[in-house]
Amino acid sequence: MGGALVHWLIPHHDVMVCDLNPDAVAACVAKGAKAAATLPELARACDVIFLCLPRSANVEQALFGAGGLAPALTAGKIVVDQTSGLAHDTRRFAERLAEQGVTMLDAPVAGGVPSAQAGTITIMVSGPQTALDTVMPAFRNMTPKIYPASETVGDAQAVKTLNNMMNMVMRVTTLELAALAVKQGAALAPLTDALIAGAGGNFTTRTVLPAIVANRSVGDFRLLLMLKDNNQALALGAACEVPMPLSALARAVTQQNIHIIGPEAGLDEVNTYMQQACGVRFAKGTGDLSETDTQKLTATITMALAAANRAICYETLSVAAALGMNLRSFGSILNNGSAWSRECEAILDELDSGAPCPRTIGETVQALRAIDDMSVAHGVTITMTGAVRAIYETAQKTLGARASVSQLARIYEANGGVTLSAPSEALA
């Protein structure tokens, strides 16, 4: 990831690189960068230092470990941490650097290495505005998709962690529902087109399903890193006392993949795992259902997926609200990265306008019950969708079948002790 981002800086800036992997350094030097033999050399030479490392422990070592950056950094310099790290660790690092007059920003990225290589990566950033103004030209060299989270260091990393958690929940849910449809004879290609266009549209329907149809990869992000992000998201929820049942299930799938496939497992392996877990092969969808049956099945799958997308969005927004984030800003970042869904877009509009979604909790429960019946009849595992059904069944008993699915927010407010309403300008 760091090498892909450096590629965009080299034509516009004097760039120096340092890495534990000499091949990574050589690749950047070949493009025009200079090599630093040590981290202190890099710290003395550069006004802005970007760190793009696996986890916060690596950042701490690079900054404050033996032969690290910090002793050579002087007042006025800026450190930009693009690691998907722990927000509280990053805040601690920022406090230590501030004692030297050094400013820190956190600016994690979303979208994977292919997006970084294409110059379309999503950058979330938080920290002092003056430092952001200085670094913004470099960010713009990397991508046009830059989203400030707040002036509190660490908030962007919290957003990134929650973004990846949502992505995993939607991936698992979408794949198991697609498997259920294929087991009944639906062909994956037309099903994918319908899901993308409908209320169930999300990042997985838009990117992962088309890749499966075309038998290509969408970037094999390592599951060990996804597991780290999933654990951090659940830790945030626990610290805020916000229940995250769907996130916990998705984390379990991530962990299971690592146990089954090994530590080198990547996100592409999740597609294979879900087919095995569901007893289905996507390539074997016959497409021999009648047009009427296809339309009925697609409508049910779409409603179930939309229900899941809405539930995970409320689950994640509840954590953001508990952390004091601006929900509109937070949601906008989600919808410009790998946590996008059409339901999340709708929720943000509903928060602003107060206009409820026309779908009711009752008809959603009917669709989810139909999914359960299909799973039993065809022997297809639907773990995530089953949990979504439990959430909507609870909402129906509490709010009534005629209540809009928008009222599901009330359940999350009660369970998380938060308010999901129009964002306060004071938090912007």
Coordinates of C-alpha atoms in Angstrom, one line a residue:
M1 CA 0.0 0.0 0.0
G2 CA 2.8 2.4 0.9
G3 CA 4.6 1.8 -2.4
A4 CA 1.4 2.4 -4.3
L5 CA 0.8 5.7 -2.6
V6 CA 4.5 6.8 -3.0
H7 CA 4.1 6.4 -6.7
W8 CA 1.7 9.4 -6.8
L9 CA 4.0 11.6 -4.7
I10 CA 7.2 11.2 -6.7
P11 CA 6.3 13.3 -9.7
H12 CA 5.4 16.3 -7.5
H13 CA 7.6 16.2 -4.4
D14 CA 11.1 15.4 -3.3
V15 CA 10.5 11.9 -1.8
M16 CA 12.7 9.9 0.4
V17 CA 11.8 6.3 1.4
C18 CA 12.8 3.8 4.1
D19 CA 11.5 0.3 4.6
L20 CA 12.6 -3.0 6.2
N21 CA 12.2 -4.6 2.8
P22 CA 15.0 -3.5 0.5
D23 CA 13.1 -4.6 -2.6
A24 CA 10.3 -2.1 -1.7
V25 CA 12.9 0.6 -1.4
A26 CA 14.5 -0.3 -4.7
A27 CA 11.1 -0.2 -6.5
C28 CA 10.6 3.4 -5.3
V29 CA 14.1 4.5 -6.1
A30 CA 13.6 3.2 -9.6
K31 CA 10.7 5.6 -9.9
G32 CA 12.7 8.6 -8.7
A33 CA 12.7 8.5 -4.9
K34 CA 15.8 8.7 -2.7
A35 CA 16.6 6.0 -0.2
A36 CA 17.3 6.6 3.5
A37 CA 19.6 4.2 5.1
T38 CA 18.0 4.8 8.5
L39 CA 14.9 6.3 10.0
P40 CA 16.8 9.1 11.7
E41 CA 18.2 10.1 8.3
L42 CA 14.7 10.2 6.8
A43 CA 13.5 12.2 9.9
R44 CA 16.2 14.8 9.5
A45 CA 15.7 15.2 5.7
C46 CA 11.9 15.4 5.5
D47 CA 9.4 18.0 6.6
V48 CA 6.4 15.6 6.3
I49 CA 6.8 11.9 7.2
F50 CA 4.1 9.4 6.0
L51 CA 3.9 6.1 7.8
C52 CA 2.0 3.2 6.2
L53 CA 2.5 0.1 8.3
P54 CA 0.5 -3.0 9.3
R55 CA -0.5 -2.0 12.8
S56 CA -0.1 0.5 15.7
A57 CA 2.7 -1.6 17.3
N58 CA 4.8 -1.1 14.2
V59 CA 4.1 2.6 14.3
E60 CA 5.3 2.8 17.9
Q61 CA 8.4 1.0 17.0
A62 CA 9.2 3.2 14.0
L63 CA 8.6 6.3 16.0
F64 CA 10.0 5.6 19.5
G65 CA 11.9 2.3 19.2
A66 CA 15.7 1.9 18.9
G67 CA 16.8 3.8 15.8
G68 CA 13.4 5.3 15.4
L69 CA 12.2 8.6 13.9
A70 CA 11.3 10.6 17.0
P71 CA 14.7 11.6 18.4
A72 CA 15.6 13.1 15.0
L73 CA 12.3 15.0 14.5
T74 CA 12.4 18.7 15.1
A75 CA 9.6 21.2 15.9
G76 CA 7.4 22.1 13.0
K77 CA 7.6 18.7 11.3
I78 CA 4.4 16.7 10.6
V79 CA 4.0 12.9 10.9
V80 CA 1.1 11.4 8.9
D81 CA 0.0 7.9 10.1
Q82 CA -1.8 6.1 7.3
T83 CA -1.8 2.8 9.2
S84 CA -5.2 1.3 10.1
G85 CA -4.4 1.4 13.8
L86 CA -5.9 1.9 17.2
A87 CA -7.2 5.3 17.8
H88 CA -6.2 5.5 21.5
D89 CA -2.6 4.4 20.6
T90 CA -2.4 7.1 17.9
R91 CA -3.6 9.7 20.3
R92 CA -0.9 8.6 22.7
F93 CA 1.8 8.9 20.0
A94 CA 0.5 12.3 19.0
E95 CA 0.8 13.5 22.6
R96 CA 4.4 12.3 22.8
L97 CA 5.3 14.0 19.5
A98 CA 3.6 17.2 20.6
E99 CA 6.1 17.5 23.4
Q100 CA 8.7 18.0 20.7
G101 CA 6.6 20.4 18.7
V102 CA 5.8 17.8 16.1
T103 CA 2.2 17.5 14.8
M104 CA 0.5 14.2 14.0
L105 CA -2.3 13.4 11.6
D106 CA -4.0 10.1 11.2
A107 CA -5.0 9.4 7.6
P108 CA -5.9 5.7 7.0
V109 CA -7.0 4.6 3.6
A110 CA -9.9 2.4 2.3
G111 CA -10.4 0.7 -1.1
G112 CA -7.4 -1.7 -1.2
V113 CA -4.2 -1.7 -3.2
P114 CA -5.9 -1.6 -6.6
S115 CA -7.5 1.7 -5.7
A116 CA -4.2 3.1 -4.4
Q117 CA -2.5 2.1 -7.6
A118 CA -5.3 3.7 -9.7
G119 CA -5.2 6.9 -7.7
T120 CA -8.8 6.5 -6.4
I121 CA -8.1 5.4 -2.8
T122 CA -10.3 6.9 -0.1
I123 CA -8.3 8.8 2.6
M124 CA -9.9 9.6 5.9
V125 CA -8.0 12.2 8.0
S126 CA -8.2 13.7 11.4
G127 CA -6.0 16.1 13.3
P128 CA -5.2 19.9 13.5
Q129 CA -6.5 21.9 10.5
T130 CA -3.2 23.8 10.1
A131 CA -1.3 20.5 9.6
L132 CA -4.0 19.2 7.2
D133 CA -3.7 22.4 5.1
T134 CA 0.1 21.7 4.8
V135 CA -0.3 18.1 3.8
M136 CA -3.4 18.5 1.6
P137 CA -1.5 19.0 -1.7
A138 CA 0.2 15.6 -1.1
F139 CA -3.1 14.0 -0.4
R140 CA -4.5 15.4 -3.6
N141 CA -1.6 13.9 -5.5
M142 CA -2.7 10.5 -4.1
T143 CA -6.4 10.8 -4.7
P144 CA -9.3 13.2 -5.1
K145 CA -11.3 11.3 -2.4
I146 CA -10.2 13.0 0.8
Y147 CA -12.6 13.1 3.8
P148 CA -11.7 15.0 7.0
A149 CA -13.3 13.3 10.0
S150 CA -12.5 15.8 12.7
E151 CA -9.6 17.7 14.3
T152 CA -9.3 15.0 17.0
V153 CA -6.3 12.7 16.2
G154 CA -7.5 9.1 16.0
D155 CA -11.0 9.7 14.8
A156 CA -10.1 8.8 11.2
Q157 CA -8.7 5.5 12.3
A158 CA -11.9 4.7 14.2
V159 CA -13.8 5.5 11.0
K160 CA -11.6 3.2 9.0
T161 CA -12.0 0.4 11.5
L162 CA -15.7 0.7 11.4
N163 CA -15.7 1.0 7.6
N164 CA -13.9 -2.4 7.3
M165 CA -16.2 -4.0 9.8
M166 CA -19.3 -2.9 7.7
N167 CA -17.6 -4.1 4.6
M168 CA -17.1 -7.6 6.1
V169 CA -20.7 -7.9 7.3
M170 CA -22.0 -6.9 3.9
R171 CA -19.7 -9.3 2.1
V172 CA -20.7 -12.3 4.2
T173 CA -24.4 -11.4 4.0
T174 CA -24.4 -10.8 0.2
L175 CA -22.5 -14.0 -0.5
E176 CA -24.8 -16.2 1.6
L177 CA -27.9 -14.7 0.0
A178 CA -26.3 -15.1 -3.5
A179 CA -25.5 -18.7 -2.7
L180 CA -29.1 -19.3 -1.6
A181 CA -30.4 -17.8 -4.9
V182 CA -27.9 -19.9 -7.0
K183 CA -28.9 -23.1 -5.2
Q184 CA -32.4 -22.5 -6.4
G185 CA -31.3 -22.2 -10.0
A186 CA -30.6 -18.5 -10.4
A187 CA -27.6 -17.5 -12.5
L188 CA -25.2 -15.2 -10.7
A189 CA -24.6 -12.6 -13.5
P190 CA -28.2 -11.4 -13.9
L191 CA -28.8 -11.7 -10.1
T192 CA -25.8 -9.4 -9.6
D193 CA -27.1 -6.8 -12.0
A194 CA -30.5 -6.8 -10.2
L195 CA -28.9 -6.5 -6.7
I196 CA -26.7 -3.7 -7.8
A197 CA -29.7 -1.8 -9.2
G198 CA -32.0 -2.4 -6.3
A199 CA -32.4 -1.4 -2.6
G200 CA -29.9 -4.1 -1.6
G201 CA -27.0 -2.6 -3.5
N202 CA -23.7 -2.4 -1.6
F203 CA -20.0 -2.5 -2.2
T204 CA -20.0 -6.3 -2.4
T205 CA -22.7 -6.4 -5.1
R206 CA -21.0 -3.6 -7.0
T207 CA -17.4 -5.0 -6.9
V208 CA -17.1 -8.6 -5.5
L209 CA -20.0 -10.3 -7.2
P210 CA -19.0 -9.0 -10.7
A211 CA -15.5 -10.2 -10.0
I212 CA -16.8 -13.7 -9.1
V213 CA -18.8 -13.7 -12.4
A214 CA -15.7 -12.7 -14.3
N215 CA -13.4 -15.1 -12.3
R216 CA -11.0 -12.3 -11.3
S217 CA -9.7 -10.9 -8.1
V218 CA -10.7 -7.6 -6.5
G219 CA -7.5 -7.3 -4.4
D220 CA -6.5 -9.9 -1.9
F221 CA -6.3 -7.8 1.3
R222 CA -4.9 -10.1 4.0
L223 CA -7.4 -11.5 6.4
L224 CA -5.0 -11.1 9.3
L225 CA -5.2 -7.4 8.8
M226 CA -9.0 -7.6 8.4
L227 CA -9.2 -9.6 11.6
K228 CA -7.2 -6.8 13.3
D229 CA -9.6 -4.2 12.1
N230 CA -12.6 -6.4 13.1
N231 CA -11.2 -6.8 16.6
Q232 CA -10.6 -3.1 16.9
A233 CA -14.2 -2.3 15.8
L234 CA -15.7 -4.7 18.4
A235 CA -13.3 -3.2 21.0
L236 CA -14.7 0.3 20.1
G237 CA -18.2 -1.0 20.5
A238 CA -17.5 -2.6 23.8
A239 CA -15.8 0.5 25.1
C240 CA -18.9 2.5 24.1
E241 CA -21.3 -0.2 25.5
V242 CA -22.9 -0.5 22.1
P243 CA -24.0 -4.1 21.1
M244 CA -22.5 -5.2 17.7
P245 CA -24.0 -8.7 17.0
L246 CA -23.7 -8.6 13.2
S247 CA -20.1 -7.4 13.5
A248 CA -19.3 -10.2 15.9
L249 CA -20.6 -12.8 13.4
A250 CA -18.5 -11.3 10.6
R251 CA -15.4 -11.3 12.8
A252 CA -16.0 -15.0 13.4
V253 CA -16.0 -15.7 9.6
T254 CA -12.8 -13.8 9.3
Q255 CA -11.2 -15.9 12.1
Q256 CA -12.6 -19.2 10.7
N257 CA -11.0 -18.4 7.3
I258 CA -7.6 -17.9 8.8
H259 CA -7.9 -21.1 10.8
I260 CA -8.9 -23.1 7.7
I261 CA -6.8 -21.6 5.0
G262 CA -3.8 -20.3 7.0
P263 CA -2.2 -16.9 7.9
E264 CA -1.7 -15.9 4.3
A265 CA -5.4 -16.1 3.6
G266 CA -6.9 -13.1 1.7
L267 CA -10.3 -11.6 1.2
D268 CA -10.7 -13.5 -2.1
E269 CA -10.7 -16.8 -0.1
V270 CA -13.8 -15.6 1.7
N271 CA -15.7 -16.1 -1.6
T272 CA -14.6 -19.7 -1.7
Y273 CA -15.2 -20.3 2.0
M274 CA -18.8 -19.0 1.7
Q275 CA -19.5 -21.3 -1.2
Q276 CA -18.2 -24.3 0.8
A277 CA -20.1 -23.2 4.0
C278 CA -23.3 -22.8 2.0
G279 CA -22.9 -26.0 -0.1
V280 CA -23.1 -24.1 -3.4
R281 CA -20.9 -23.3 -6.4
F282 CA -21.6 -19.9 -7.9
A283 CA -20.5 -21.0 -11.4
K284 CA -23.2 -23.7 -11.4
G285 CA -26.2 -21.4 -11.3
T286 CA -28.4 -22.8 -14.2
G287 CA -30.6 -19.8 -14.8
D288 CA -33.4 -22.1 -15.7
L289 CA -36.0 -20.6 -13.3
S290 CA -39.1 -19.2 -14.9
E291 CA -39.2 -15.4 -15.3
T292 CA -41.9 -15.2 -12.7
D293 CA -40.0 -17.3 -10.2
T294 CA -36.8 -15.4 -10.9
Q295 CA -38.5 -12.0 -10.3
K296 CA -40.1 -13.3 -7.0
L297 CA -36.8 -14.8 -5.8
T298 CA -34.8 -11.6 -6.7
A299 CA -37.3 -9.4 -4.9
T300 CA -37.1 -11.5 -1.7
I301 CA -33.3 -11.6 -1.8
T302 CA -33.1 -7.8 -2.5
M303 CA -35.4 -7.0 0.5
A304 CA -33.4 -9.3 2.8
L305 CA -30.1 -7.7 1.7
A306 CA -31.5 -4.2 2.1
A307 CA -32.6 -5.2 5.6
A308 CA -29.1 -6.4 6.5
N309 CA -27.4 -3.3 5.0
R310 CA -29.7 -1.1 7.1
A311 CA -29.1 -3.1 10.3
I312 CA -25.3 -3.0 10.0
C313 CA -25.4 0.7 9.2
Y314 CA -27.4 1.5 12.3
E315 CA -25.1 -0.8 14.3
T316 CA -22.1 1.2 13.1
L317 CA -23.7 4.6 13.3
S318 CA -24.5 3.8 17.0
V319 CA -20.8 3.4 17.7
A320 CA -20.0 6.6 15.9
A321 CA -22.7 8.5 17.8
A322 CA -21.3 7.1 21.1
L323 CA -17.9 8.4 20.1
G324 CA -19.3 11.9 19.5
M325 CA -18.8 11.9 15.7
N326 CA -20.8 13.9 13.3
L327 CA -23.1 11.2 11.7
R328 CA -23.5 13.0 8.4
S329 CA -19.7 13.4 8.0
F330 CA -19.2 9.8 9.2
G331 CA -21.8 8.4 6.9
S332 CA -20.5 10.3 3.9
I333 CA -17.1 8.7 4.4
L334 CA -18.7 5.3 4.6
N335 CA -20.6 5.9 1.4
N336 CA -17.4 6.9 -0.5
G337 CA -15.5 3.8 0.5
S338 CA -15.9 0.0 0.8
A339 CA -18.8 0.3 3.3
W340 CA -21.1 1.9 0.7
S341 CA -24.7 0.8 0.5
R342 CA -27.9 2.3 -0.9
E343 CA -29.5 1.8 2.5
C344 CA -26.8 3.8 4.2
E345 CA -27.3 6.6 1.7
A346 CA -31.1 6.5 2.5
I347 CA -30.5 6.5 6.2
L348 CA -28.4 9.7 5.9
D349 CA -31.2 11.4 3.9
E350 CA -33.7 10.2 6.5
L351 CA -31.6 11.6 9.4
D352 CA -31.7 15.0 7.6
S353 CA -35.2 15.1 6.3
G354 CA -37.1 13.0 8.9
A355 CA -39.0 11.4 6.0
P356 CA -39.3 7.6 6.7
C357 CA -38.6 4.8 4.3
P358 CA -41.8 3.4 2.8
R359 CA -40.9 -0.2 3.5
T360 CA -42.3 -1.6 6.7
I361 CA -40.8 -3.8 9.4
G362 CA -43.7 -6.3 8.8
E363 CA -43.0 -6.9 5.1
T364 CA -39.3 -7.1 5.9
V365 CA -39.9 -9.8 8.5
Q366 CA -42.0 -11.7 5.9
A367 CA -39.1 -11.6 3.4
L368 CA -36.6 -12.7 6.1
R369 CA -38.9 -15.6 7.1
A370 CA -39.2 -16.6 3.5
I371 CA -35.3 -16.6 3.3
D372 CA -35.2 -18.9 6.3
D373 CA -37.7 -21.3 4.7
M374 CA -35.6 -21.4 1.5
S375 CA -32.5 -22.1 3.5
V376 CA -34.1 -25.1 5.2
A377 CA -35.6 -26.4 2.0
H378 CA -32.4 -26.2 0.1
G379 CA -29.8 -26.8 2.8
V380 CA -28.0 -23.4 2.5
T381 CA -26.4 -21.9 5.6
I382 CA -27.6 -18.3 6.2
T383 CA -26.0 -17.4 9.5
M384 CA -25.8 -13.6 9.0
T385 CA -29.3 -13.3 7.5
G386 CA -30.7 -15.3 10.4
A387 CA -29.3 -12.8 12.9
V388 CA -30.8 -10.0 10.8
R389 CA -34.2 -11.7 11.0
A390 CA -33.9 -11.8 14.8
I391 CA -33.2 -8.1 14.9
Y392 CA -36.3 -7.3 12.8
E393 CA -38.5 -9.8 14.7
T394 CA -37.6 -7.9 17.9
A395 CA -38.4 -4.6 16.2
Q396 CA -41.8 -5.9 15.1
K397 CA -42.7 -6.9 18.6
T398 CA -41.6 -3.6 20.0
L399 CA -42.7 -1.2 17.2
G400 CA -45.4 -3.1 15.3
A401 CA -45.5 -4.6 11.8
R402 CA -46.7 -1.3 10.2
A403 CA -43.8 0.7 11.5
S404 CA -41.3 2.0 8.8
V405 CA -37.9 0.3 8.8
S406 CA -36.6 3.7 9.6
Q407 CA -38.0 3.2 13.1
L408 CA -35.4 0.4 13.5
A409 CA -33.2 3.3 14.6
R410 CA -35.2 3.5 17.8
I411 CA -34.2 -0.1 18.8
Y412 CA -30.5 0.8 18.3
E413 CA -30.9 4.0 20.2
A414 CA -32.4 2.1 23.2
N415 CA -29.8 -0.6 23.1
G416 CA -26.8 1.6 22.6
G417 CA -27.9 4.6 24.7
V418 CA -27.3 6.9 21.7
T419 CA -29.2 9.3 19.5
L420 CA -29.5 8.7 15.8
S421 CA -31.0 11.9 14.5
A422 CA -30.0 14.9 12.5
P423 CA -26.3 15.6 13.3
S424 CA -25.5 18.5 15.5
E425 CA -23.6 21.3 13.8
A426 CA -21.5 21.7 17.0
L427 CA -19.9 18.3 16.2
A428 CA -19.1 19.1 12.6

